[in-house]
Each structure stands twice: as structure tokens, then as C-alpha cells.
Short mmCIF file of C-alpha atoms in Angstrom, two decimals:
data_model
loop_
_atom_site.label_atom_id
_atom_site.label_comp_id
_atom_site.label_asym_id
_atom_site.label_seq_id
_atom_site.Cartn_x
_atom_site.Cartn_y
_atom_site.Cartn_z
CA MET A 263 -34.72 -8.31 -2.04
CA SER A 264 -34.72 -5.10 0.15
CA GLU A 265 -34.44 -2.14 -1.73
CA ILE A 266 -30.69 -2.29 -1.47
CA ASP A 267 -28.63 -4.68 -2.85
CA PRO A 268 -26.87 -6.62 -0.41
CA VAL A 269 -23.81 -7.60 -3.45
CA LEU A 270 -22.40 -4.58 -6.45
CA MET A 271 -21.62 -6.89 -9.53
CA GLN A 272 -19.61 -4.07 -12.13
CA CYS A 273 -18.12 -6.04 -14.71
CA ARG A 274 -15.00 -4.49 -16.94
CA GLU A 275 -12.58 -5.84 -19.29
CA GLY A 276 -13.49 -9.95 -18.31
CA ILE A 277 -12.98 -9.31 -14.86
CA ALA A 278 -17.03 -8.87 -12.84
CA THR A 279 -16.27 -7.32 -9.06
CA LEU A 280 -18.25 -8.55 -7.01
CA THR A 281 -19.21 -5.52 -3.83
CA LEU A 282 -20.14 -7.42 -0.49
CA ASN A 283 -22.61 -3.82 -0.03
CA ARG A 284 -24.07 -3.95 3.74
CA PRO A 285 -21.55 -1.31 5.62
CA ALA A 286 -23.91 -0.10 7.80
CA LYS A 287 -23.23 -3.73 9.45
CA LEU A 288 -19.34 -4.61 8.24
CA ASN A 289 -20.69 -6.48 5.57
CA ALA A 290 -21.90 -9.51 7.94
CA LEU A 291 -22.63 -12.26 5.63
CA ASN A 292 -26.84 -12.83 5.69
CA TYR A 293 -29.25 -15.38 4.58
CA GLU A 294 -30.07 -12.99 1.78
CA LEU A 295 -26.20 -11.72 0.94
CA ILE A 296 -25.03 -15.21 0.53
CA ASP A 297 -28.48 -16.27 -2.53
CA ARG A 298 -27.53 -13.26 -4.17
CA LEU A 299 -23.58 -13.88 -4.30
CA LEU A 300 -24.91 -17.77 -5.04
CA LEU A 301 -27.07 -16.37 -7.42
CA LEU A 302 -24.66 -14.03 -9.54
CA LEU A 303 -21.69 -16.54 -9.87
CA ASP A 304 -24.29 -19.06 -11.42
CA ARG A 305 -24.47 -16.19 -13.68
CA ILE A 306 -20.81 -15.35 -14.43
CA GLU A 307 -19.78 -19.31 -14.73
CA THR A 308 -21.80 -19.52 -17.94
CA ASP A 309 -21.28 -15.64 -19.32
CA PRO A 310 -18.09 -16.51 -21.44
CA ALA A 311 -16.72 -13.11 -21.91
CA ILE A 312 -16.27 -13.33 -17.53
CA ARG A 313 -13.00 -14.09 -17.32
CA ALA A 314 -11.89 -13.72 -13.63
CA VAL A 315 -14.13 -12.86 -10.24
CA ILE A 316 -12.87 -10.75 -7.45
CA LEU A 317 -14.95 -10.11 -4.38
CA THR A 318 -13.94 -7.55 -1.85
CA GLY A 319 -16.07 -5.10 0.17
CA SER A 320 -17.52 -1.69 0.15
CA GLY A 321 -17.26 0.86 2.90
CA GLU A 322 -13.54 1.90 4.76
CA ARG A 323 -14.30 -0.27 7.06
CA ALA A 324 -14.62 -4.66 6.34
CA PHE A 325 -14.42 -6.98 3.90
CA SER A 326 -16.85 -8.81 6.03
CA ALA A 327 -17.24 -9.50 9.51
CA GLY A 328 -18.61 -12.47 9.29
CA GLY A 329 -22.28 -14.25 9.64
CA ASP A 330 -25.37 -12.13 10.74
CA ILE A 331 -24.95 -12.26 14.28
CA ALA A 332 -28.66 -11.65 14.78
CA GLU A 333 -29.55 -13.31 12.10
CA PHE A 334 -28.50 -16.74 13.03
CA SER A 335 -29.18 -16.72 16.49
CA ARG A 336 -32.92 -16.17 15.49
CA SER A 337 -31.87 -19.42 13.34
CA VAL A 338 -30.41 -21.64 16.33
CA ALA A 339 -33.95 -20.42 18.53
CA ALA A 340 -35.66 -21.84 16.00
CA GLY A 341 -33.83 -25.08 16.51
CA PRO A 342 -29.97 -26.83 15.50
CA ASP A 343 -32.30 -28.27 12.82
CA TYR A 344 -32.90 -24.88 11.44
CA ALA A 345 -29.79 -22.84 12.48
CA VAL A 346 -27.94 -25.85 10.09
CA ARG A 347 -30.35 -25.70 7.35
CA ASP A 348 -30.37 -21.75 7.31
CA PHE A 349 -26.74 -20.86 7.80
CA VAL A 350 -24.70 -23.80 7.76
CA ARG A 351 -25.35 -25.53 5.01
CA ARG A 352 -26.29 -22.20 3.20
CA GLY A 353 -22.49 -21.10 4.27
CA GLN A 354 -20.50 -24.54 3.16
CA ALA A 355 -22.68 -24.10 0.33
CA LEU A 356 -21.04 -20.44 -0.31
CA THR A 357 -17.41 -21.36 0.16
CA ALA A 358 -17.48 -24.41 -1.69
CA ARG A 359 -18.56 -22.89 -4.73
CA ILE A 360 -16.15 -20.37 -4.76
CA GLU A 361 -13.63 -22.60 -3.96
CA ALA A 362 -14.52 -25.37 -6.80
CA PHE A 363 -15.33 -22.47 -9.04
CA PRO A 364 -14.15 -22.97 -12.43
CA LYS A 365 -11.89 -19.59 -13.30
CA PRO A 366 -10.32 -18.18 -11.01
CA VAL A 367 -11.83 -15.98 -8.15
CA ILE A 368 -9.52 -13.08 -5.69
CA ALA A 369 -10.12 -12.28 -2.46
CA ALA A 370 -9.21 -8.44 -2.20
CA VAL A 371 -9.03 -8.11 1.14
CA ASN A 372 -10.21 -4.55 2.36
CA GLY A 373 -10.44 -5.00 5.65
CA LEU A 374 -12.14 -6.88 8.60
CA ALA A 375 -12.31 -10.17 7.74
CA TYR A 376 -13.50 -12.46 10.52
CA GLY A 377 -15.62 -16.00 10.79
CA GLY A 378 -17.16 -16.07 7.60
CA GLY A 379 -15.42 -13.38 6.22
CA CYS A 380 -12.04 -14.87 6.89
CA GLU A 381 -13.64 -17.78 5.53
CA VAL A 382 -14.63 -16.26 1.92
CA THR A 383 -11.19 -16.19 1.93
CA GLU A 384 -9.83 -19.04 2.81
CA ALA A 385 -12.48 -20.82 0.24
CA ALA A 386 -10.93 -17.99 -2.07
CA HIS A 387 -8.30 -18.98 -4.98
CA LEU A 388 -5.58 -16.49 -4.34
CA ALA A 389 -6.26 -12.97 -2.20
CA ILE A 390 -4.93 -10.02 -1.69
CA ALA A 391 -4.78 -7.81 0.83
CA SER A 392 -4.59 -4.57 2.17
CA GLU A 393 -1.90 -3.25 4.64
CA ARG A 394 -5.34 -2.40 7.17
CA ALA A 395 -7.51 -5.59 6.50
CA ILE A 396 -7.17 -7.86 10.13
CA PHE A 397 -8.25 -11.44 10.60
CA ALA A 398 -9.92 -12.96 12.90
CA LYS A 399 -11.59 -16.23 13.88
CA PRO A 400 -13.66 -15.13 16.21
CA GLU A 401 -16.70 -17.99 16.66
CA ILE A 402 -15.59 -19.61 19.88
CA ASN A 403 -16.01 -16.35 21.73
CA LEU A 404 -19.99 -17.23 20.44
CA GLY A 405 -19.62 -20.49 22.65
CA MET A 406 -19.69 -21.93 18.57
CA PRO A 407 -16.74 -23.49 15.82
CA PRO A 408 -16.67 -22.41 12.69
CA THR A 409 -19.11 -22.85 10.41
CA PHE A 410 -18.49 -22.44 7.03
CA GLY A 411 -15.08 -24.64 6.79
CA GLY A 412 -12.82 -22.66 8.84
CA THR A 413 -12.39 -25.73 10.79
CA GLN A 414 -11.19 -27.49 7.58
CA ARG A 415 -9.71 -24.74 4.94
CA LEU A 416 -7.82 -23.47 7.92
CA PRO A 417 -5.58 -26.48 9.18
CA ARG A 418 -4.26 -27.09 5.22
CA LEU A 419 -3.61 -23.67 4.62
CA ALA A 420 -2.14 -22.76 7.58
CA GLY A 421 -0.63 -25.87 9.54
CA ARG A 422 -3.11 -28.11 11.83
CA LYS A 423 -1.16 -25.80 14.98
CA ARG A 424 -0.86 -22.82 13.74
CA ALA A 425 -4.84 -23.12 13.05
CA LEU A 426 -5.81 -24.52 16.19
CA GLU A 427 -3.74 -21.33 17.69
CA LEU A 428 -6.00 -19.43 15.77
CA LEU A 429 -9.61 -21.32 16.37
CA LEU A 430 -8.84 -21.94 19.89
CA THR A 431 -8.17 -17.85 21.24
CA GLY A 432 -10.01 -16.13 18.34
CA ASP A 433 -7.66 -13.19 18.42
CA PRO A 434 -7.21 -10.95 15.32
CA PHE A 435 -4.08 -11.79 13.47
CA THR A 436 -2.25 -9.64 10.65
CA PRO A 437 -2.19 -9.32 7.18
CA GLU A 438 1.83 -10.25 7.34
CA ARG A 439 0.91 -13.25 9.95
CA ALA A 440 -2.38 -13.71 7.39
CA LEU A 441 1.07 -14.10 4.50
CA GLU A 442 3.04 -16.02 6.87
CA MET A 443 0.68 -19.11 6.92
CA GLY A 444 -0.66 -18.23 2.71
CA LEU A 445 -3.98 -17.53 3.80
CA ILE A 446 -3.26 -14.38 1.03
CA ASN A 447 -0.56 -13.37 -1.57
CA GLN A 448 -0.33 -10.55 -1.74
CA ILE A 449 -0.37 -7.23 0.29
CA VAL A 450 -0.70 -4.08 -0.38
CA PRO A 451 -1.08 -0.40 -0.23
CA HIS A 452 -4.68 0.27 0.79
CA ASP A 453 -5.29 2.83 -2.89
CA GLU A 454 -3.89 -0.25 -4.16
CA LEU A 455 -5.55 -3.43 -3.23
CA LEU A 456 -7.75 -3.11 -6.58
CA PRO A 457 -5.62 -2.65 -9.31
CA ALA A 458 -2.97 -4.89 -7.71
CA ALA A 459 -6.59 -7.41 -7.86
CA ARG A 460 -6.73 -6.44 -11.49
CA ALA A 461 -3.54 -6.81 -11.92
CA LEU A 462 -3.05 -10.22 -10.87
CA ALA A 463 -6.57 -11.74 -13.21
CA GLN A 464 -5.40 -9.95 -16.00
CA ARG A 465 -2.25 -12.19 -16.14
CA ILE A 466 -4.29 -15.08 -15.26
CA MET A 467 -6.22 -14.23 -18.55
CA ARG A 468 -3.43 -13.92 -20.58
CA HIS A 469 -3.76 -17.72 -20.68
CA SER A 470 -6.22 -19.99 -21.77
CA PRO A 471 -9.07 -20.09 -19.56
CA LEU A 472 -9.87 -23.19 -19.82
CA ALA A 473 -6.24 -24.60 -19.16
CA ALA A 474 -7.09 -22.07 -15.96
CA ALA A 475 -10.57 -23.66 -14.88
CA SER A 476 -8.32 -27.74 -16.02
CA ILE A 477 -5.80 -26.28 -13.33
CA LEU A 478 -8.89 -24.83 -10.71
CA THR A 479 -10.48 -28.65 -11.35
CA ALA A 480 -7.77 -30.58 -10.88
CA VAL A 481 -5.61 -28.22 -7.43
CA THR A 482 -9.88 -28.44 -5.83
CA ARG A 483 -10.49 -32.17 -6.29
CA GLY A 484 -6.29 -33.24 -5.69
CA LEU A 485 -6.34 -31.30 -2.73
CA ASN A 486 -8.10 -33.62 -0.11
CA ALA A 487 -7.10 -37.09 -2.78
CA SER A 488 -4.20 -39.61 -1.94
CA ILE A 489 -0.66 -38.84 -4.47
CA GLY A 490 -1.91 -40.78 -6.59
CA GLU A 491 -5.45 -40.41 -6.89
CA GLY A 492 -4.26 -36.43 -7.60
CA LEU A 493 -2.49 -37.85 -10.61
CA LEU A 494 -5.71 -39.38 -11.98
CA ILE A 495 -7.59 -36.30 -11.53
CA GLU A 496 -4.71 -34.12 -13.17
CA SER A 497 -4.13 -36.96 -15.99
CA GLU A 498 -8.37 -36.80 -16.48
CA GLN A 499 -8.24 -32.61 -16.54
CA PHE A 500 -5.52 -33.22 -19.24
CA ALA A 501 -7.75 -35.25 -21.16
CA ARG A 502 -10.15 -33.78 -21.13
CA MET A 503 -7.88 -30.60 -23.25
CA ALA A 504 -5.82 -32.86 -25.13
CA PRO A 505 -8.68 -32.06 -28.08
CA THR A 506 -9.40 -28.85 -27.90
CA PHE A 507 -8.47 -25.87 -29.81
CA ASP A 508 -6.76 -23.50 -27.64
CA LEU A 509 -3.70 -26.85 -26.98
CA ARG A 510 -3.61 -27.13 -30.26
CA GLU A 511 -3.12 -22.86 -30.07
CA GLY A 512 -0.45 -22.99 -28.00
CA LEU A 513 1.43 -26.20 -28.88
CA ASP A 514 1.32 -24.53 -32.76
CA ALA A 515 2.04 -20.46 -31.46
CA TRP A 516 5.15 -22.32 -29.17
CA LEU A 517 7.15 -23.39 -32.19
CA ALA A 518 6.22 -20.76 -34.14
CA ARG A 519 7.22 -18.00 -31.44
CA ARG A 520 4.42 -15.96 -31.95
CA ALA A 521 1.14 -14.90 -29.14
CA PRO A 522 -1.70 -17.59 -28.83
CA SER A 523 -4.92 -16.71 -29.36
CA TYR A 524 -6.95 -18.48 -27.66
CA ALA A 525 -10.77 -19.46 -28.35
CA GLY A 526 -11.98 -20.47 -24.76
CA ALA A 527 -14.19 -23.47 -26.12
CA TRP A 528 -13.97 -27.35 -25.35
CA SER A 529 -15.01 -28.08 -28.59
CA ARG A 530 -13.49 -27.31 -32.20
CA ALA A 531 -16.71 -26.74 -33.61
CA ALA A 532 -17.49 -24.27 -30.59
CA ALA A 533 -14.42 -22.57 -30.85
CA ALA A 534 -14.20 -22.67 -35.50
CA GLU A 535 -17.10 -20.13 -34.99
#
């Protein structure tokens, strides 16, 4: 690893804020940064004290300008097998990990979100953008398609024709258009970005973390299934929740008209400890 940590992590009040930390390179996603981010997500998943994740970028200019082109070009020069292994699979592993993460991941888009930076935003469960944010799918300008899932997730979010316009032109687009297409949830003044992301995380954290994980799993798996298959996934997630302390506590609290106190443990034995 380089002397400067490519991803900074700060944990406070159950929220892990992960900051892409290559401001001089507009937080470009080089291999070291992607590997570090994946490692931190592994740690966060197994830490019961962390209930939500915020992803943002360092500096005043960029969330992430996308893949590190200089590094990627060396992989391309080594041949397609190297490029697919080093760049494509690594980037797709990152966005798939974010999309399927069992704790809510909120992208706080503070500036440029181009290429891979836009794909990370697409993969995140929720996204809030600064008024200064700007988005683009510029891979076609390099003579290539997106490789971190952008040809698949953006059409699912925005619709085929709107996604193809952005993918085929490479033109940048505003946060207002990103909001209209469903790429982001909210636009806020720049200085309010991280407070807004934390406030959204805290609204989610009022509820059972097991219920949140079940919802994330059902939605992520169900999006690519038929409605019938999706309903089976939904049923499976409920069945997993049914024996937990959290569901019993939620029902008892509602009946008693009191605030619930969730344990966040899948087994009753663990909840009793």
C-alpha cells in the first residue's frame, strides 16, 4: 500500500464514513483503492456496532472521476486477459459488493461522478448529491463500454432509452437529471451533504438491522428475477425474520404502544446475551 491511505474510514454513532482519498487524481479508482475499499467493507460487515455506510470523496472537486486510466492502459497493453482480470473483474466485484451489502450504503456525491464513480453511485442503495455534483458515462470517449456494471444498472434505474443516450454520447448530466432518472434520491446544498447523508442513515437505523438486511437482500436479488421468483425471495426473507427477537419485539412494542428496542441478532440465544 502507498504511504497515503487510499480510503479513509471514520466510525461515529454506528455509521462508517468511507472517503475515497486520492484528491490529486480526482479520487480515481486505481487497483489499490478498490482493494482497500473491499477490505474495509469486509470489516464493516462483521462489525455489529456499524449499522450503515456512507461513501464520499475527498477534496472539493470529485466523488470519483472513474477508473485510473494510466493504470488501466497498462493492463490493456498486457492483453485482454490481463485487462479483464485486473480491471473489469475487480471493478465489477466492487460494485456487486456494494449492491449486495447487507447494511445500507449511501453515496454522498460531492463532485464529479464519472465512469466508475457513477457506477459506484448506481450500485449504492441510496444516494444524495451535492448541488455541485456532475455525472457522466464517458467510457465511449475512450473507445470502450463501461465495465463496472454501468451497461446493466443504469438502464434498470433510468430506463433503456435514457440510459442509452448517456452511454452512447458520453455527455455529462446534472444532479437534477440524475434525480429525475432515479440515480440519486436527493440534491442538497454542498455544505449540507454529509449531514444529510448521516440524517438519512439515522432514519434507517431507528429500525431493526435484521429487517433492513432482509429488505436489501430481497430487493437486490428480486430485481433480476420474475415477479413469481421475487415473491419467493420475499417469503424466504420473512421466514428468516420470523423466529428472531427483533420481529417479536417489533410486534410487542406496537401492541404495547411503546418504542421498540431491537437486539439485531438472528438467534434468540444471541439476543438474550
